[in-house]
CSV table of C-alpha atoms in Angstrom, one decimal:
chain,number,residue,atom,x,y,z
A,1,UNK,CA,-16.5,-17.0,-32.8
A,2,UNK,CA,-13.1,-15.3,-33.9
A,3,UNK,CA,-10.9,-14.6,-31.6
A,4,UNK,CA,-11.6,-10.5,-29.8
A,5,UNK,CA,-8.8,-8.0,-31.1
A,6,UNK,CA,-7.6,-6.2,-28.2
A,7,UNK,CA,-4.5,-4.0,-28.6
A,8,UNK,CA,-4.4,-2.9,-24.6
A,9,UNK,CA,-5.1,-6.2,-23.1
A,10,UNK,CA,-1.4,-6.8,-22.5
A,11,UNK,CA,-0.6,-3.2,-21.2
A,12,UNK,CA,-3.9,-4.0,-18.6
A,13,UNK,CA,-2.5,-7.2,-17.6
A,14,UNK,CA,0.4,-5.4,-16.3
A,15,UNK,CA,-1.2,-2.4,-14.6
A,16,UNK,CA,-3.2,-5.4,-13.0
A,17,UNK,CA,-0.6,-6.9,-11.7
A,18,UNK,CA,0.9,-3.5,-10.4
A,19,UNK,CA,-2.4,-2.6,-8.6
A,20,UNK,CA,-2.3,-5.8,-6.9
A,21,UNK,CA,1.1,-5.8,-5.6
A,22,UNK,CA,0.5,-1.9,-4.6
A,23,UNK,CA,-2.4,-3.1,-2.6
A,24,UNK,CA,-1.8,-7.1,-1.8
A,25,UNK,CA,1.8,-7.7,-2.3
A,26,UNK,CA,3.5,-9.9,-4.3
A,27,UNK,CA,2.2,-12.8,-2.2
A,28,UNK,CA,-1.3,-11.4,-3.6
A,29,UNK,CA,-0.3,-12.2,-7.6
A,30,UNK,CA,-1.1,-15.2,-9.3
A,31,UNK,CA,-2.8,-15.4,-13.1
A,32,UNK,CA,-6.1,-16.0,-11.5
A,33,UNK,CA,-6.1,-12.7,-9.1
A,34,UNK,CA,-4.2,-10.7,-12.0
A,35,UNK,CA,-7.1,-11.6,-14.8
A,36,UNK,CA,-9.9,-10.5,-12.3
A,37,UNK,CA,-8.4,-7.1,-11.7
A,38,UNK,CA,-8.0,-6.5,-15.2
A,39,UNK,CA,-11.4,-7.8,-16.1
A,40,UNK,CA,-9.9,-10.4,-18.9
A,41,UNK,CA,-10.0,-14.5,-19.4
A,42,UNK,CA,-7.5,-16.3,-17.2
A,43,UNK,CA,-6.0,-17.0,-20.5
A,44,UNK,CA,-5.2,-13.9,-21.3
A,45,UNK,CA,-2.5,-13.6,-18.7
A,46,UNK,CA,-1.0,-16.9,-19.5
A,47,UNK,CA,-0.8,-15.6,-22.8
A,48,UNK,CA,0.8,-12.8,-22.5
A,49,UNK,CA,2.9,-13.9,-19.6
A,50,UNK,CA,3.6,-17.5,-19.5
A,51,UNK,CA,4.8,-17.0,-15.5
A,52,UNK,CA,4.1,-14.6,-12.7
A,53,UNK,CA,8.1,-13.8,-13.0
A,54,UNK,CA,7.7,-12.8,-17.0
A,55,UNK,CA,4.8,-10.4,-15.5
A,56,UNK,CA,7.1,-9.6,-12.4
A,57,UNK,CA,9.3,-8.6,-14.8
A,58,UNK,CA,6.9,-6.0,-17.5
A,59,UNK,CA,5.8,-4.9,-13.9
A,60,UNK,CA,9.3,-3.9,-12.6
A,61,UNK,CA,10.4,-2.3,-16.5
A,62,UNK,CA,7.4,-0.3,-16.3
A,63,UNK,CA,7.9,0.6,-12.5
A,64,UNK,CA,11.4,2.0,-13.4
A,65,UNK,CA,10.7,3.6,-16.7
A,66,UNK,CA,8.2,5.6,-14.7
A,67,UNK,CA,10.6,6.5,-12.1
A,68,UNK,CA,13.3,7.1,-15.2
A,69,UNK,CA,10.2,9.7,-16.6
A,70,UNK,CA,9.9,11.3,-13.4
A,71,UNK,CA,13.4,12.1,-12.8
A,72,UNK,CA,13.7,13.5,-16.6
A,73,UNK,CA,9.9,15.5,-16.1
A,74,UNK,CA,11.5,16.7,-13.5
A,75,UNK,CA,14.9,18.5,-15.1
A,76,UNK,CA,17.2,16.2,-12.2
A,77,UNK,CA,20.8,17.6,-12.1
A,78,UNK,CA,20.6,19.6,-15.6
A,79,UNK,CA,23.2,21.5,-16.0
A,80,UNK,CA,26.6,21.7,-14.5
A,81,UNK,CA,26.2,24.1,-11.5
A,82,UNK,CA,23.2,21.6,-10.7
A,83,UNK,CA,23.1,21.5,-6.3
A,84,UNK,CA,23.4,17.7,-6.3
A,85,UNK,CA,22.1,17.3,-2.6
A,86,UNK,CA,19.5,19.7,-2.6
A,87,UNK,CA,18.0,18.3,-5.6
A,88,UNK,CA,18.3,14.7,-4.6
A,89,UNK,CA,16.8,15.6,-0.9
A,90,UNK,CA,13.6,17.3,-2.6
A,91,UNK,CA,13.2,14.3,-5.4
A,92,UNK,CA,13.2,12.1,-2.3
A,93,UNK,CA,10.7,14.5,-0.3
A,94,UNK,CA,8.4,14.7,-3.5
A,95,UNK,CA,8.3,10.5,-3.6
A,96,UNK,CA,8.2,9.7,-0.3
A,97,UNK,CA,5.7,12.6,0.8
A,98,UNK,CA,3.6,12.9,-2.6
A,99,UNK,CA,3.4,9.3,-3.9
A,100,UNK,CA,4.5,7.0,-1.0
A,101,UNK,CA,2.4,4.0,-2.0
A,102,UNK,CA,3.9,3.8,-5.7
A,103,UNK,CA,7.2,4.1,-3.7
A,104,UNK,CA,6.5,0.9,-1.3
A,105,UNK,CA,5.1,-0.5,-4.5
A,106,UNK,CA,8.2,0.2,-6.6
A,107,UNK,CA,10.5,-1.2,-3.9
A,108,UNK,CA,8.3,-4.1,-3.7
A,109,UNK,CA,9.4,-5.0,-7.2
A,110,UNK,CA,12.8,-4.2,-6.7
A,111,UNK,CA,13.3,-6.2,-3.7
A,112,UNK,CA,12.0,-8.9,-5.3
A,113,UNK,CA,14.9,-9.5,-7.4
A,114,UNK,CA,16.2,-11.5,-3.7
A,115,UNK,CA,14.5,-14.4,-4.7
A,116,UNK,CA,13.7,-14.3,-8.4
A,117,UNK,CA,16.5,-13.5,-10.1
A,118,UNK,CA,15.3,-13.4,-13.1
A,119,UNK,CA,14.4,-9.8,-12.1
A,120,UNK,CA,17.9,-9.0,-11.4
A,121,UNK,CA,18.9,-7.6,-14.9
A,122,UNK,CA,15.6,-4.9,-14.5
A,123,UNK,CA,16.4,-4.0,-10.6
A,124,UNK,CA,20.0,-3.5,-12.0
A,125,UNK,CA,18.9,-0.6,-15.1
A,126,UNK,CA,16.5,1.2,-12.0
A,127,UNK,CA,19.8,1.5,-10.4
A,128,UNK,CA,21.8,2.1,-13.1
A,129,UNK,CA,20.0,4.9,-14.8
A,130,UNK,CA,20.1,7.6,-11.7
A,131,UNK,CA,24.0,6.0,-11.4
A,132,UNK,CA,24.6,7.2,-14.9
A,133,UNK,CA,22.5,10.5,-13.9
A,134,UNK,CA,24.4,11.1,-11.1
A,135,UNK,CA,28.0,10.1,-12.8
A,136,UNK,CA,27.8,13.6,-15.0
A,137,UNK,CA,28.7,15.5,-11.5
A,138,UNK,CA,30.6,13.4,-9.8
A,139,UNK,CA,32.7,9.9,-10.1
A,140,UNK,CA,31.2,6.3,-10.3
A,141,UNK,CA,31.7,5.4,-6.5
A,142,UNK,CA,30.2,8.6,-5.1
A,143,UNK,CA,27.5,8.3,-7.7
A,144,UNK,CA,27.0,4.7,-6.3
A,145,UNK,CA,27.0,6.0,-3.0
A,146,UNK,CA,24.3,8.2,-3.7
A,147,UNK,CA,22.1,5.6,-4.8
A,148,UNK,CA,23.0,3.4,-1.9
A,149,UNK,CA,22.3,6.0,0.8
A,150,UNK,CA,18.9,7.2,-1.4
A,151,UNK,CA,17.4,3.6,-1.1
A,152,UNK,CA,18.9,3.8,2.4
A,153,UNK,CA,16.8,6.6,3.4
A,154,UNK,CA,13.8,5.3,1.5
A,155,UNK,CA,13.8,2.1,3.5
A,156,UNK,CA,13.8,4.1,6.7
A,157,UNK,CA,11.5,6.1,5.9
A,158,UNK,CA,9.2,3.3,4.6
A,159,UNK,CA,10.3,0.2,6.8
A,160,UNK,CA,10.6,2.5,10.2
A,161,UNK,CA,7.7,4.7,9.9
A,162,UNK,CA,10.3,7.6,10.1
A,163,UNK,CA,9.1,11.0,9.0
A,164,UNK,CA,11.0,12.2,5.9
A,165,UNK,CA,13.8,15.0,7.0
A,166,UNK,CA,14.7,16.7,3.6
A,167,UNK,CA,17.3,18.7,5.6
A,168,UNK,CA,18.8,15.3,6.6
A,169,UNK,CA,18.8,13.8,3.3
A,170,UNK,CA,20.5,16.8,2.2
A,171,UNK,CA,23.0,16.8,4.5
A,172,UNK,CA,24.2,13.4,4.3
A,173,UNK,CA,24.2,13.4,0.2
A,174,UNK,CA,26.5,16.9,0.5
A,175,UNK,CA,28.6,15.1,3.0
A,176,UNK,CA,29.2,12.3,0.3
A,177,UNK,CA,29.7,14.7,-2.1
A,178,UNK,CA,32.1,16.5,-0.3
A,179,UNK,CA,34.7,14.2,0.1
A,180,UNK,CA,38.2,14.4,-1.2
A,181,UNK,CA,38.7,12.9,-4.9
A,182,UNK,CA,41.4,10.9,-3.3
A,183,UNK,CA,39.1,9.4,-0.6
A,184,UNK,CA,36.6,8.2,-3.1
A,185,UNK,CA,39.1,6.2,-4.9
């Protein structure tokens, strides 16, 4: 018997894997668990991923390129009049509020990198790409201290419990904004 052509089997094997983390954790992926959920022989995954870090990894790129697509869906910062904090406040609100579980999931990923560090390059271009965003209104540093206090405030919110305070988030990303060119550095 030939072998099955199947042009999507690689693109299941990672949505798998993403559904299991969402729902089990990383703790919860292994080849076995990932070809179950995508109803495909064991050695499909092994296949397509020869370890759970080269799937870690499709898992985290797609992760971030979907963040990356909701940032640019949402028209983040166009222009250059764009109200830096307000906008960042409400992408947080519309994660954190609207999607929260593919935001524990996508942090998941992304904290991962800790101890694999073979994620590291991916975690690095989720960061980078709203850095870059954010570097078309204001310098590097404050653009990195954006991101900083934006994963901040999504930890809280997600490691805490704590309600999400859009006025807050707002405050504190205008505060950052605010300060003197020659503070920044």
């Amino acid at each position: 018997m030939g072998r099955r052509y199947d042009p999507e089997r690689r693109q299941r094997i990672i949505d798998a894997a993403i559904r299991l983390v969402g729902r089990e954790g990383i703790a919860g992926l292994s080849h076995r668990s990932v070809a179950a959920e995508a109803d495909v022989p064991l050695g499909s995954t092994t296949y397509h991923f020869k370890t759970l870090d080269e799937l870690l990894v499709a898992a985290l790129r797609q992760s971030s390129e979907a963040y990356a697509k909701a940032v640019s869906a949402r028209g983040l910062l166009r222009g250059p009049d764009a109200d830096v904090a307000g906008e960042l406040a409400a992408l947080l609100g519309e994660w954190l509020l609207g999607r929260r579980q593919g935001v524990e999931l996508e942090y998941e990923l992304y904290l991962a990198a800790l101890r694999r560090p073979v994620l590291r390059p991916v975690a690095g271009e989720w960061c980078g790409g709203l850095i870059d965003l954010l570097r078309e209104h204001t310098d590097t540093a404050t653009a990195r201290g954006l991101s900083a206090l934006m994963d901040g405030i999504c930890l809280q919110v997600l490691l805490a419990g704590d309600t999400y305070d859009e006025a807050y988030a707002q405050e504190m990303f205008g505060r950052l904004l605010a300060r003197p060119a020659a503070a920044r550095g």
